[in-house]
């Protein structure tokens, strides 16, 4: 019987697991790295143990330190969350050997699904349809290229040990095969210590549909229906939903049965997900889905399944880990309504989804339940003031909505995203909001290429929102509208009044562009900004803005340096202009190539003295879960290379210096 649970993870999943454990009367133990000493998962646990410095290899991936923490605190079970050690069979064996309970499948089942090539072979034998391709032992360039030719282009090269969308390359033409292969092998080696790859047919108009399964130690396996995770960027999920749009009952039954078979074939116990790639070029068919991989753990997107089934998957995991039988049979399960989950990340979408970091100076989520079912559910592992560091995944929170039908749930999602405010780091909230308003998505026409195809529309901002943000920022800069009784902010003093005077000039900087704005104060709540009248009142923690007869809530966060305006998911940041500081510091105009984020230099392809063309590849930087190729901003000569392979670099560090041959 589990009485004290150690959660070998951090962030939202650690908090989510502990919340259910606490509800069941189970004591909780957190583990943390030095970077997380003040983190939320440490704060909500009953006890917490430091396991090492910030890098994951020295903390969250240390089996010995985690077992020691369990023993020191008398924990009788370990929940791995997702990521980190969750799919590591040696971790499970070490836990077994220590006489503790692992909340997850047996090591043998993890091993059977650990490598994509071996997993596909096992599934083929079990009669589960797999994606056509090559998953044999010949790893030579020629052998694999020949296999790709046989499979037929386009093909996907996958690192067999890959995960999280890493180590994957789409190849459209045979000419590109060798370079793509090298990249997939390099990523596989660097991230998973395994350069082995497989080659798969790239399915046209692909949809990613996965089946949640749950198995007990008594041979019972049920499936909890499907999740559609087709909205992806760089093979990573962005918005997930359950059930899948336009899913015929017979296809659901066929996919569910295949997933149960897959679990039974490997003696699975616990929660798991069988991922299928589905032909989305027409209506879904019972013969149009193929096994991709099985994730032998709780999945990031499990809350949408909880929403439509009413089950708590962590509770089921704990129950099964205690040796109890599943409380329900397949016939007891049904789908209630529709759910979506959006993953809120610290990332710069416009810059190609570059991970971002920063302190969350302001954090306001829509009203909702936390780690529990509800029309709106927020699963977050951070609080205002917490920092998104370069050490870990940059996910900030998951916003989950549940409605009676798909259209209702999608409206709830758009509205919840519109009410989300985050300052202190760049986030994808505006992008998610536009995705939730996307017409094709709304009509259920989803495939994994949707985001790439429509990226321009998904990143464009409306001119009205730009104008509105500027107006509100200008008023904020003047301390307007004045708080009812409280003293005016920013040291203006409570007696300060600017009523009646003519126009007040305001200067603000936006991405280096200087705006000059004129504000006229017509009354306590009425203003004219650059000639347009608007009325702005304080309301709750935001502003109520009326313009041309429409009334709307707008959020603002300001500090000494910047003013951030939140308008229905659209975030605009302005820097305050310090008149004592000259704005123009004379930048070096493209001579320096800097790290766009902290990361590891994995390869350098130029040396001092090389002549490079514009856009020539200079080096590859690996950060978070991706490789980023840094290219020459212009033609020139490499004056200096300041880093070598293997170097860990800070955000903004100069990596390569160019000289001469400037573009004209
Ligand atoms: P899939 O493996 O099919 O992409 P998920 O989207 O559930 O399934 O998770 C992808 C992987 O990315 C996880 O195994 C985990 O390692 C990592 N990951 C994703 N999101 C996070 C996060 N917020 N924190 C830590 N790791 C994450
Ligand atoms: P990971 O372990 O990184 O999650 P997966 O094998 O699950 O790797 O693939 C990740 C994503 O890549 C899928 O969700 C899908 O969008 C895309 N993908 C994978 N295999 C194929 C395929 N054969 N054809 C088309 N898209 C694919
Ligand atoms: Mg996957």
Coordinates of C-alpha atoms in Angstrom, one line a residue, residues 249-592:
X249 CA -17.3 4.6 -34.4
X250 CA -15.8 1.7 -36.3
X251 CA -12.4 3.4 -36.7
X252 CA -12.4 4.2 -33.0
X253 CA -13.2 0.6 -32.1
X254 CA -10.5 -0.7 -34.5
X255 CA -7.8 1.7 -33.1
X256 CA -8.8 1.0 -29.5
X257 CA -8.6 -2.8 -30.1
X258 CA -5.2 -2.4 -31.8
X259 CA -3.9 -0.4 -28.8
X260 CA -5.2 -3.0 -26.3
X261 CA -3.5 -5.7 -28.4
X262 CA -0.2 -3.7 -28.4
X263 CA -0.4 -3.4 -24.6
X264 CA -1.2 -7.1 -24.1
X265 CA 1.7 -8.2 -26.4
X266 CA 4.2 -6.7 -24.0
X267 CA 2.6 -7.5 -20.7
X268 CA 1.8 -3.8 -20.0
X269 CA 0.7 -2.5 -16.6
X270 CA -0.3 1.1 -15.9
X271 CA -1.1 4.1 -18.1
X272 CA 0.3 4.2 -21.6
X273 CA -0.3 5.7 -24.9
X274 CA -0.2 4.0 -28.3
X275 CA 0.5 6.5 -31.0
X276 CA -0.8 6.0 -34.5
X277 CA -0.2 8.0 -37.7
X278 CA -3.4 8.2 -39.6
X279 CA -4.2 8.9 -43.3
X280 CA -6.1 12.2 -43.1
X281 CA -6.4 12.7 -46.9
X282 CA -10.0 11.5 -46.8
X283 CA -12.5 10.2 -44.2
X284 CA -10.9 8.0 -41.5
X285 CA -10.8 4.3 -42.4
X286 CA -10.3 1.2 -40.2
X287 CA -7.4 0.3 -42.5
X288 CA -5.9 3.8 -42.6
X289 CA -3.9 3.9 -39.3
X290 CA -0.5 2.6 -38.4
X291 CA 1.5 2.2 -35.2
X292 CA 4.2 4.8 -34.7
X293 CA 5.4 4.2 -31.1
X294 CA 4.2 3.6 -27.6
X295 CA 4.9 6.0 -24.8
X296 CA 5.1 3.9 -21.7
X297 CA 4.2 6.7 -19.2
X298 CA 1.6 9.4 -18.5
X299 CA 1.4 11.8 -21.4
X300 CA 1.6 15.6 -21.3
X301 CA -1.9 15.7 -22.9
X302 CA -3.6 13.2 -20.5
X303 CA -6.0 15.9 -19.1
X304 CA -8.2 15.9 -22.2
X305 CA -8.8 12.2 -21.6
X306 CA -9.6 12.9 -18.0
X307 CA -12.0 15.6 -19.1
X308 CA -14.1 13.4 -21.4
X309 CA -14.0 10.2 -19.3
X310 CA -14.3 11.7 -15.8
X311 CA -11.4 9.6 -14.6
X312 CA -8.3 10.7 -12.8
X313 CA -5.4 8.9 -14.6
X314 CA -3.0 9.5 -11.7
X315 CA -5.4 7.9 -9.3
X316 CA -5.8 4.9 -11.6
X317 CA -2.0 4.7 -11.9
X318 CA -1.6 4.6 -8.1
X319 CA -4.4 2.1 -7.7
X320 CA -2.8 -0.3 -10.3
X321 CA 0.6 0.2 -8.7
X322 CA -1.0 -1.0 -5.4
X323 CA -2.0 -4.2 -7.1
X324 CA -5.7 -3.4 -7.3
X325 CA -7.7 -4.3 -10.3
X326 CA -9.0 -1.7 -12.7
X327 CA -12.3 -0.3 -11.4
X328 CA -13.9 -0.3 -14.8
X329 CA -14.4 -2.5 -17.8
X330 CA -14.5 -1.3 -21.4
X331 CA -18.2 -1.4 -21.5
X332 CA -18.4 1.0 -18.5
X333 CA -16.5 3.7 -20.4
X334 CA -18.1 6.4 -22.5
X335 CA -17.2 9.8 -23.9
X336 CA -18.7 12.9 -22.3
X337 CA -18.4 16.1 -24.4
X338 CA -15.2 17.4 -26.0
X339 CA -11.9 18.7 -24.6
X340 CA -8.9 20.7 -25.8
X341 CA -5.5 21.3 -24.3
X342 CA -3.2 24.1 -25.3
X343 CA 0.5 24.1 -24.3
X344 CA 1.6 27.5 -23.1
X345 CA 5.4 27.8 -23.8
X346 CA 8.0 30.4 -23.2
X347 CA 9.0 30.7 -26.8
X348 CA 9.4 33.1 -29.7
X349 CA 7.0 31.9 -32.4
X350 CA 8.0 34.5 -34.9
X351 CA 11.7 33.5 -34.6
X352 CA 10.8 29.9 -35.5
X353 CA 9.6 28.7 -32.1
X354 CA 12.9 29.6 -30.3
X355 CA 12.7 28.6 -26.7
X356 CA 12.7 31.7 -24.4
X357 CA 13.7 32.2 -20.8
X358 CA 12.9 34.9 -18.2
X359 CA 11.3 35.7 -14.9
X360 CA 7.5 35.6 -15.0
X361 CA 7.0 39.2 -13.7
X362 CA 3.2 38.9 -14.3
X363 CA 1.1 35.8 -14.5
X364 CA -2.7 35.8 -14.8
X365 CA -4.6 32.7 -15.8
X366 CA -8.3 32.6 -16.6
X367 CA -10.5 31.5 -13.8
X368 CA -10.6 27.7 -13.6
X369 CA -9.9 24.6 -11.7
X370 CA -6.3 23.5 -11.0
X371 CA -5.3 19.9 -11.7
X372 CA -9.0 19.0 -11.6
X373 CA -11.8 18.7 -14.1
X374 CA -13.8 21.8 -15.0
X375 CA -15.0 23.9 -18.0
X376 CA -11.5 25.5 -17.7
X377 CA -8.6 23.7 -16.0
X378 CA -5.1 25.2 -15.5
X379 CA -2.2 22.8 -14.9
X380 CA 0.8 25.0 -14.1
X381 CA 4.0 24.4 -12.2
X382 CA 5.0 28.0 -11.9
X383 CA 3.8 31.1 -10.1
X384 CA 4.2 34.8 -10.7
X385 CA 7.8 35.6 -9.9
X386 CA 9.2 32.2 -10.9
X387 CA 11.8 31.9 -13.6
X388 CA 11.8 29.9 -16.8
X389 CA 15.5 28.8 -16.9
X390 CA 17.4 27.4 -19.8
X391 CA 18.0 24.1 -17.9
X392 CA 14.5 22.6 -18.4
X393 CA 11.6 22.4 -20.8
X394 CA 10.1 25.9 -21.3
X395 CA 6.5 24.9 -20.8
X396 CA 4.7 27.4 -18.6
X397 CA 1.3 25.8 -18.2
X398 CA -1.4 23.8 -19.9
X399 CA -4.8 25.3 -20.5
X400 CA -7.5 22.6 -20.7
X401 CA -11.2 23.2 -21.6
X402 CA -14.2 20.9 -21.5
X403 CA -17.5 21.6 -23.2
X404 CA -20.6 19.8 -24.3
X405 CA -19.4 19.7 -27.9
X406 CA -16.4 20.6 -30.0
X407 CA -17.6 24.1 -31.0
X408 CA -18.4 25.0 -27.4
X409 CA -15.0 23.7 -26.2
X410 CA -13.2 25.6 -28.9
X411 CA -15.0 28.8 -27.9
X412 CA -14.0 28.2 -24.3
X413 CA -10.4 27.6 -25.4
X414 CA -10.3 30.9 -27.3
X415 CA -11.8 32.8 -24.4
X416 CA -9.4 31.2 -21.9
X417 CA -6.4 32.1 -24.0
X418 CA -7.7 35.6 -24.4
X419 CA -7.8 36.0 -20.7
X420 CA -4.2 34.7 -20.1
X421 CA -1.6 37.3 -19.3
X422 CA 2.1 36.7 -19.0
X423 CA 4.9 39.2 -18.8
X424 CA 8.6 38.8 -18.3
X425 CA 9.2 36.3 -21.1
X426 CA 8.0 35.9 -24.7
X427 CA 5.3 33.3 -25.0
X428 CA 3.2 31.5 -27.6
X429 CA -0.1 32.7 -26.2
X430 CA -1.0 35.0 -29.1
X431 CA -0.2 32.2 -31.5
X432 CA -2.4 29.7 -29.6
X433 CA -5.2 32.2 -29.6
X434 CA -5.0 32.6 -33.3
X435 CA -4.9 28.9 -33.7
X436 CA -8.0 28.5 -31.7
X437 CA -9.7 31.0 -34.0
X438 CA -8.4 29.2 -37.2
X439 CA -11.3 28.4 -39.6
X440 CA -9.9 25.1 -40.8
X441 CA -9.2 23.9 -37.3
X442 CA -12.7 24.9 -36.2
X443 CA -14.2 22.8 -39.1
X444 CA -12.2 19.8 -37.9
X445 CA -9.9 19.7 -40.9
X446 CA -6.7 19.0 -39.1
X447 CA -3.4 17.5 -40.1
X448 CA 0.2 17.8 -38.9
X449 CA 1.0 20.3 -41.7
X450 CA -1.6 22.9 -40.8
X451 CA 0.6 25.1 -38.7
X452 CA 3.4 25.3 -41.2
X453 CA 1.1 26.0 -44.0
X454 CA -0.6 28.9 -42.2
X455 CA 2.2 30.1 -40.1
X456 CA 2.0 33.7 -41.6
X457 CA -1.6 34.1 -40.7
X458 CA -1.0 32.5 -37.3
X459 CA 1.7 35.0 -36.4
X460 CA 0.2 38.2 -37.9
X461 CA -1.2 40.8 -35.5
X462 CA -4.1 43.0 -36.3
X463 CA -3.4 46.7 -36.8
X464 CA -6.2 47.6 -34.4
X465 CA -4.5 45.6 -31.7
X466 CA -1.2 47.5 -32.3
X467 CA -3.1 50.8 -32.0
X468 CA -4.9 49.8 -28.9
X469 CA -1.7 48.6 -27.2
X470 CA 0.0 51.8 -28.0
X471 CA -2.9 53.9 -26.7
X472 CA -3.1 52.0 -23.4
X473 CA 0.7 52.0 -23.0
X474 CA 0.8 55.8 -23.5
X475 CA -1.9 56.3 -20.9
X476 CA -0.1 53.9 -18.5
X477 CA 3.1 55.8 -19.0
X478 CA 1.2 58.9 -17.7
X479 CA -0.3 57.0 -14.7
X480 CA -3.7 57.0 -16.3
X481 CA -6.5 56.4 -15.7
X482 CA -5.8 57.5 -12.1
X483 CA -6.6 55.0 -9.4
X484 CA -9.7 56.0 -7.5
X485 CA -8.1 56.8 -4.2
X486 CA -4.7 55.3 -4.2
X487 CA -1.6 57.5 -5.0
X488 CA -0.6 57.6 -8.6
X489 CA 2.2 55.1 -9.5
X490 CA 5.8 55.7 -10.3
X491 CA 6.4 58.4 -7.8
X492 CA 4.2 61.0 -9.4
X493 CA 2.7 61.8 -6.0
X494 CA -1.0 61.7 -5.1
X495 CA -1.5 65.4 -5.7
X496 CA -0.2 65.3 -9.2
X497 CA -2.8 66.4 -11.8
X498 CA -2.4 66.9 -15.5
X499 CA -6.1 67.6 -16.2
X500 CA -6.9 70.5 -18.4
X501 CA -3.5 70.9 -19.8
X502 CA -3.2 70.6 -23.6
X503 CA -1.6 67.5 -25.2
X504 CA 1.0 65.4 -23.3
X505 CA 3.7 64.0 -25.4
X506 CA 4.7 60.4 -24.6
X507 CA 7.6 58.4 -26.0
X508 CA 7.9 54.6 -26.0
X509 CA 10.1 52.1 -27.6
X510 CA 8.9 49.0 -29.3
X511 CA 11.5 46.6 -30.6
X512 CA 13.9 49.5 -31.1
X513 CA 11.3 51.7 -32.8
X514 CA 10.5 54.9 -31.1
X515 CA 6.8 56.0 -30.9
X516 CA 5.8 59.6 -30.2
X517 CA 2.2 59.7 -28.9
X518 CA 0.0 62.7 -27.9
X519 CA -2.4 62.2 -25.1
X520 CA -5.2 64.7 -24.3
X521 CA -7.0 64.3 -21.0
X522 CA -10.7 65.1 -21.4
X523 CA -11.9 63.8 -18.0
X524 CA -11.2 61.2 -15.4
X525 CA -11.8 58.4 -17.7
X526 CA -11.9 60.0 -21.2
X527 CA -9.0 60.6 -23.3
X528 CA -7.9 61.4 -26.8
X529 CA -4.8 59.6 -28.0
X530 CA -3.3 60.7 -31.3
X531 CA -6.7 62.3 -32.2
X532 CA -8.9 59.3 -31.3
X533 CA -11.3 59.4 -28.4
X534 CA -11.5 56.5 -26.0
X535 CA -12.7 55.9 -22.5
X536 CA -10.7 53.9 -20.1
X537 CA -11.7 52.8 -16.6
X538 CA -10.0 50.6 -14.0
X539 CA -11.9 47.4 -13.4
X540 CA -10.7 44.7 -11.2
X541 CA -7.0 44.0 -12.1
X542 CA -7.4 45.3 -15.6
X543 CA -8.9 48.1 -17.7
X544 CA -12.2 48.5 -19.3
X545 CA -11.7 50.2 -22.6
X546 CA -14.5 51.7 -24.8
X547 CA -13.8 52.8 -28.3
X548 CA -16.3 53.4 -31.1
X549 CA -19.0 51.9 -29.1
X550 CA -17.3 48.6 -28.3
X551 CA -16.2 47.8 -24.7
X552 CA -13.4 45.4 -23.9
X553 CA -11.2 44.3 -21.1
X554 CA -7.5 45.0 -21.5
X555 CA -4.7 43.9 -19.1
X556 CA -1.6 45.9 -18.3
X557 CA 1.6 45.1 -16.5
X558 CA 4.2 47.8 -15.9
X559 CA 7.5 48.1 -14.2
X560 CA 10.4 50.5 -14.2
X561 CA 11.6 49.2 -17.6
X562 CA 8.6 48.2 -19.6
X563 CA 4.9 48.3 -20.1
X564 CA 3.1 45.2 -21.4
X565 CA -0.4 45.3 -22.8
X566 CA -2.6 42.2 -23.0
X567 CA -5.4 42.4 -25.5
X568 CA -7.4 39.2 -26.1
X569 CA -4.2 37.0 -26.3
X570 CA -2.2 39.7 -28.1
X571 CA 0.8 40.7 -26.0
X572 CA 2.7 44.0 -26.8
X573 CA 5.7 45.1 -24.9
X574 CA 7.0 48.7 -24.9
X575 CA 10.1 49.9 -23.2
X576 CA 10.0 53.1 -21.3
X577 CA 12.3 55.8 -22.7
X578 CA 14.8 57.2 -20.2
X579 CA 15.5 60.7 -21.5
X580 CA 18.9 60.5 -19.9
X581 CA 20.0 57.5 -22.0
X582 CA 20.6 57.9 -25.7
X583 CA 18.6 55.3 -27.5
X584 CA 21.1 54.7 -30.3
X585 CA 24.2 52.9 -29.1
X586 CA 25.4 52.2 -32.6
X587 CA 25.1 48.4 -33.1
X588 CA 27.7 46.7 -35.3
X589 CA 25.3 46.0 -38.2
X590 CA 25.4 42.2 -38.7
X591 CA 29.1 41.7 -38.1
X592 CA 28.5 39.6 -35.0

